[in-house]
Amino acid sequence: MSVVDRPTADGESIFSADSAAAIEIRNLNKRFGGLRALTELSLTISPHVVHSVIGPNGAGKTCVFNCIMGQYKPDNGEIIASGERIDGLEPHQVAMVGISRTYQNIRLFRNMTALENVMVGRHRCIRANLFDTIIGNRRFRQEEASAQERSKKLLDLVGMPGRGDVLARNLSYGEQRRLEIARALATEPKVILLDEPAAGMNPIESDRLMDLIRELRDLQGITIVLIEHEMRVVMGISDKISVLDRGQLLTEGGVKEVRKDKRVIEAYLGSGATRYHRTKRSDVR
C-alpha cells in the first residue's frame, strides 16, 4: 500500500501519519571553517514519494546529499535510514543500506560504453569473489550474464534501448543524464538522490525525465529525493517540497502551499517574482 495519496487537483498531498520514514534527518549541522552550511536541519522523507529539496544557490541542498551519502561527515545530528543511523558511514556502506545518487556534474566513465557504465553499478549485487573472477568459473559467468541482462533492462527503462554499445562520450547530453540514473538504479536502491537531473535539458527531454521519475515512484516503488532548479519539473512531479535557505528549513509542504508562500518566492526567486503568484501561473519560473 502506498504511504502517500497522490497529489490532489489543487496540488496538495496527504501523507499517512503512521508511515516509517525512508530517510530521517535530525538536527543536522555542518560547518566549513566559519561558514555554516547546515544549521539544525531536520527533514523527514516518506517512502515511495518524490520529495524535492529546493532553494537558492548556497542554501545547502547538495551538502545535505553529501552528508546522507557519507561524502561529508556532519558535525552533529543524526541521519537514519532503514531504521539505522548512517551518519558517519562510508559511501559504499551507505550504498549497502540501499541509497544511491546522481551528481549535478555528469560523472560517467567517458571511454566505457553505456552498458559498461551501468554494469559498474551492479558490483554491489555481485557475490562472486576474486577467485571466481580470476578463474572465470560457472558462478562468475552466471553472475556476469545476469548483470549484463539487468543492465540492458535498466537502459531500456531510462529510454535508451539499443544504446548499450555506444561510448558514453558519444551520447547526447540528455542520454548521459539518463545513463547516470540507470547506473544509480543498478545498485537496486530503495532511495535515489537526484541532483539537478534536468540541468541543461530541453523541454522535451525534461518531460521524458518527469515520466521516468513518476515510473520509478509508482511502478518501481523507489523513493526519489530531488534537487532541481527547473520549477516546471519540481511543481509537476513533487509530492512534497522542502525549501532551504542559508542551511535552514524555510518551509515545506505540498505543491500548493509552497507555490503560494511569499517567503519562498522572495528567498528563491527574488521579490520581483511575486507577479507569478498573483497571476496564479501553473509553474513558477
Coordinates of C-alpha atoms in Angstrom, one line a residue:
M1 CA 0.0 0.0 0.0
S2 CA 1.3 3.4 -0.9
V3 CA 2.2 5.6 2.0
V4 CA 1.1 8.7 0.3
D5 CA -2.1 9.7 -1.6
R6 CA -1.1 11.1 -5.0
P7 CA -1.4 14.9 -5.2
T8 CA -4.9 16.3 -5.3
A9 CA -6.2 18.5 -8.1
D10 CA -5.2 21.6 -6.1
G11 CA -1.7 20.5 -5.7
E12 CA -1.7 19.3 -2.1
S13 CA -0.5 15.9 -0.8
I14 CA -1.9 13.9 2.1
F15 CA 0.7 11.8 3.9
S16 CA 0.0 8.9 6.1
A17 CA 0.9 9.8 9.7
D18 CA 1.9 6.3 10.6
S19 CA 4.4 5.8 7.8
A20 CA 8.0 4.9 8.6
A21 CA 10.4 7.4 7.1
A22 CA 12.7 6.3 4.2
I23 CA 15.2 8.8 5.5
E24 CA 15.0 11.0 8.6
I25 CA 17.4 13.8 9.2
R26 CA 17.5 15.2 12.8
N27 CA 19.1 18.5 13.8
L28 CA 21.9 18.2 11.3
N29 CA 24.8 20.7 11.5
K30 CA 27.7 21.1 9.1
R31 CA 30.4 23.8 9.2
F32 CA 33.2 24.6 6.8
G33 CA 35.5 26.8 8.8
G34 CA 33.5 29.9 9.7
L35 CA 30.7 29.0 7.2
R36 CA 27.6 27.4 8.5
A37 CA 26.4 25.2 5.6
L38 CA 23.6 23.4 7.6
T39 CA 22.1 24.6 10.9
E40 CA 19.8 22.3 13.0
L41 CA 18.3 20.9 9.8
S42 CA 15.5 18.3 10.2
L43 CA 13.8 16.6 7.3
T44 CA 11.6 13.5 7.0
I45 CA 11.5 11.7 3.6
S46 CA 8.5 9.4 3.4
P47 CA 8.8 6.2 1.4
H48 CA 7.6 5.9 -2.2
V49 CA 7.3 9.7 -2.9
V50 CA 9.0 12.4 -4.9
H51 CA 10.4 14.8 -2.2
S52 CA 12.0 17.9 -3.7
V53 CA 14.6 20.0 -1.9
I54 CA 14.8 23.5 -3.4
G55 CA 16.3 26.8 -2.5
P56 CA 18.7 29.5 -3.8
N57 CA 22.3 28.7 -4.7
G58 CA 24.3 28.1 -1.5
A59 CA 21.2 27.1 0.5
G60 CA 22.9 23.7 1.5
K61 CA 21.0 21.4 -0.8
T62 CA 23.9 19.4 -2.2
C63 CA 25.5 19.5 1.2
V64 CA 22.5 17.5 2.5
F65 CA 23.1 14.9 -0.2
N66 CA 26.8 14.7 0.6
C67 CA 26.0 14.2 4.3
I68 CA 23.5 11.4 3.5
M69 CA 25.9 9.6 1.2
G70 CA 28.8 9.8 3.7
Q71 CA 30.9 12.1 1.5
Y72 CA 30.7 14.8 4.2
K73 CA 30.7 13.9 7.9
P74 CA 28.1 16.0 9.9
D75 CA 29.5 18.0 12.8
N76 CA 26.5 16.7 14.8
G77 CA 22.9 15.5 14.3
E78 CA 21.6 12.2 13.0
I79 CA 20.7 10.6 9.7
I80 CA 18.5 7.5 9.9
A81 CA 17.6 5.1 7.0
S82 CA 16.1 1.7 7.1
G83 CA 15.9 2.0 10.9
E84 CA 19.6 2.6 11.5
R85 CA 21.9 5.6 11.8
I86 CA 24.0 6.1 8.7
D87 CA 25.8 9.4 9.5
G88 CA 29.4 8.5 9.8
L89 CA 29.3 5.6 7.4
E90 CA 31.5 5.5 4.3
P91 CA 29.8 6.0 0.9
H92 CA 30.0 2.2 0.0
Q93 CA 28.3 1.4 3.3
V94 CA 25.5 3.8 2.6
A95 CA 25.0 2.2 -0.8
M96 CA 24.7 -1.2 1.0
V97 CA 21.8 0.3 3.0
G98 CA 20.0 1.0 -0.3
I99 CA 20.7 4.6 -1.2
S100 CA 22.3 5.8 -4.4
R101 CA 22.7 9.2 -6.1
T102 CA 23.5 11.1 -9.3
Y103 CA 25.5 14.3 -9.4
Q104 CA 25.0 17.8 -10.6
N105 CA 28.0 17.4 -12.9
I106 CA 28.0 14.3 -15.0
R107 CA 30.4 11.7 -13.7
L108 CA 30.3 8.9 -16.3
F109 CA 33.2 6.8 -17.4
R110 CA 33.5 8.5 -20.8
N111 CA 35.6 5.9 -22.5
M112 CA 33.4 3.0 -21.5
T113 CA 30.1 2.0 -23.2
A114 CA 26.7 2.8 -21.8
L115 CA 26.2 -0.8 -20.9
E116 CA 29.6 -1.0 -19.1
N117 CA 28.8 2.2 -17.1
V118 CA 25.6 0.6 -15.8
M119 CA 27.4 -2.7 -15.1
V120 CA 29.9 -0.9 -12.9
G121 CA 26.9 0.0 -10.6
R122 CA 26.0 -3.7 -10.4
H123 CA 29.1 -4.6 -8.4
R124 CA 27.2 -4.3 -5.1
C125 CA 24.9 -7.1 -6.2
I126 CA 27.5 -9.5 -7.4
R127 CA 28.5 -12.3 -5.0
A128 CA 31.4 -13.9 -7.0
N129 CA 34.7 -13.5 -5.1
L130 CA 38.2 -12.7 -6.5
F131 CA 39.0 -16.4 -7.1
D132 CA 35.7 -16.9 -9.1
T133 CA 36.7 -13.9 -11.2
I134 CA 40.2 -15.0 -11.9
I135 CA 39.4 -18.5 -13.0
G136 CA 36.2 -17.4 -14.7
N137 CA 34.2 -20.3 -13.2
R138 CA 30.5 -21.1 -13.7
R139 CA 29.4 -18.9 -10.8
F140 CA 31.2 -15.9 -12.2
R141 CA 29.9 -16.5 -15.7
Q142 CA 26.3 -16.7 -14.5
E143 CA 26.6 -13.6 -12.4
E144 CA 28.2 -11.7 -15.3
A145 CA 25.5 -12.7 -17.7
S146 CA 22.8 -11.8 -15.1
A147 CA 24.4 -8.4 -14.5
Q148 CA 24.6 -7.7 -18.3
E149 CA 20.9 -8.6 -18.7
R150 CA 19.8 -6.5 -15.8
S151 CA 21.9 -3.6 -17.1
K152 CA 20.3 -3.8 -20.5
K153 CA 16.8 -3.7 -18.9
L154 CA 17.8 -0.6 -17.0
L155 CA 18.9 1.1 -20.2
D156 CA 15.5 0.2 -21.7
L157 CA 13.8 1.6 -18.5
V158 CA 15.5 5.0 -18.9
G159 CA 14.7 5.3 -22.6
M160 CA 18.0 4.1 -24.1
P161 CA 17.2 0.8 -25.9
G162 CA 19.9 -0.3 -28.3
R163 CA 22.4 2.3 -27.0
G164 CA 24.4 -0.1 -24.8
D165 CA 27.4 -0.3 -27.2
V166 CA 27.8 3.4 -27.6
L167 CA 30.7 5.1 -25.7
A168 CA 29.4 7.4 -23.0
R169 CA 31.3 10.3 -24.5
N170 CA 29.4 9.9 -27.8
L171 CA 25.9 10.1 -26.2
S172 CA 23.8 13.2 -26.3
Y173 CA 23.6 15.3 -23.1
G174 CA 20.1 14.1 -22.3
E175 CA 21.2 10.5 -22.8
Q176 CA 24.2 11.0 -20.5
R177 CA 21.9 12.3 -17.8
R178 CA 19.6 9.2 -18.2
L179 CA 22.6 6.9 -18.2
E180 CA 23.6 8.3 -14.8
I181 CA 20.2 7.4 -13.5
A182 CA 20.5 3.9 -14.9
R183 CA 23.8 3.4 -13.2
A184 CA 22.4 4.6 -9.9
L185 CA 19.5 2.2 -10.3
A186 CA 21.9 -0.6 -10.9
T187 CA 22.7 -0.8 -7.2
E188 CA 19.0 -1.8 -6.6
P189 CA 18.4 1.3 -4.3
K190 CA 15.4 1.9 -2.1
V191 CA 16.1 5.6 -2.3
I192 CA 17.7 7.6 -5.1
L193 CA 19.0 11.1 -4.7
L194 CA 18.9 13.1 -8.0
D195 CA 21.0 16.3 -8.0
E196 CA 19.6 18.6 -10.8
P197 CA 18.9 15.8 -13.3
A198 CA 17.1 18.2 -15.6
A199 CA 20.0 20.7 -15.8
G200 CA 20.7 21.5 -19.5
M201 CA 17.8 19.6 -20.8
N202 CA 15.3 20.9 -23.4
P203 CA 11.6 20.8 -22.6
I204 CA 11.1 17.5 -24.4
E205 CA 14.0 15.9 -22.5
S206 CA 12.7 17.2 -19.2
D207 CA 9.2 15.9 -19.9
R208 CA 10.7 12.4 -20.5
L209 CA 12.6 12.8 -17.3
M210 CA 9.5 13.6 -15.4
D211 CA 7.8 10.5 -16.9
L212 CA 10.7 8.4 -15.8
I213 CA 10.7 9.7 -12.2
R214 CA 7.0 9.0 -12.0
E215 CA 7.6 5.5 -13.2
L216 CA 10.3 4.9 -10.6
R217 CA 8.0 6.1 -7.9
D218 CA 4.7 4.5 -9.0
L219 CA 5.9 1.2 -10.6
Q220 CA 9.3 0.5 -9.1
G221 CA 8.4 1.8 -5.6
I222 CA 11.6 3.9 -5.3
T223 CA 11.8 6.9 -3.1
I224 CA 13.0 9.9 -5.0
V225 CA 14.8 12.9 -3.4
L226 CA 15.2 15.6 -5.9
I227 CA 17.3 18.8 -6.1
E228 CA 16.2 20.8 -9.1
H229 CA 16.2 24.4 -10.2
E230 CA 13.7 23.8 -13.0
M231 CA 10.5 24.7 -11.3
R232 CA 8.3 23.3 -14.0
V233 CA 9.8 19.9 -13.2
V234 CA 9.6 20.4 -9.4
M235 CA 6.0 21.5 -9.4
G236 CA 5.0 18.9 -11.9
I237 CA 6.1 15.8 -10.1
S238 CA 6.7 16.5 -6.4
D239 CA 4.6 15.0 -3.6
K240 CA 6.3 17.2 -1.0
I241 CA 8.7 20.1 -1.2
S242 CA 11.2 21.3 1.4
V243 CA 12.6 24.8 0.9
L244 CA 16.1 25.6 2.3
D245 CA 17.6 29.0 2.8
R246 CA 21.1 29.5 4.2
G247 CA 21.3 26.0 5.5
Q248 CA 18.0 26.1 7.4
L249 CA 14.5 24.8 6.6
L250 CA 12.4 27.8 5.4
T251 CA 9.1 25.9 4.9
E252 CA 7.8 22.7 3.4
G253 CA 4.5 21.2 2.2
G254 CA 2.6 20.2 -0.9
V255 CA 3.0 22.0 -4.2
K256 CA 0.1 24.4 -3.5
E257 CA 1.4 25.5 -0.1
V258 CA 4.9 26.1 -1.3
R259 CA 3.9 27.8 -4.6
K260 CA 1.9 30.4 -2.7
D261 CA 4.3 31.0 0.1
K262 CA 5.6 34.5 -0.2
R263 CA 8.8 33.7 1.7
V264 CA 9.6 31.0 -0.9
I265 CA 9.0 33.3 -3.8
E266 CA 11.2 36.1 -2.3
A267 CA 14.0 33.8 -1.0
Y268 CA 14.2 31.6 -4.0
L269 CA 13.4 33.9 -6.9
G270 CA 13.6 37.5 -5.5
S271 CA 10.7 39.8 -4.7
G272 CA 10.1 40.7 -8.3
A273 CA 8.9 37.2 -8.9
T274 CA 5.7 37.7 -6.8
R275 CA 3.9 38.7 -10.0
Y276 CA 3.8 34.9 -10.9
H277 CA 2.0 34.2 -7.6
R278 CA -0.6 37.0 -8.3
T279 CA -1.3 35.7 -11.8
K280 CA -1.6 32.1 -10.4
R281 CA 0.6 30.5 -13.1
S282 CA 0.8 26.7 -13.1
D283 CA 4.5 26.9 -12.6
V284 CA 6.9 29.4 -11.2
R285 CA 9.9 30.1 -13.4

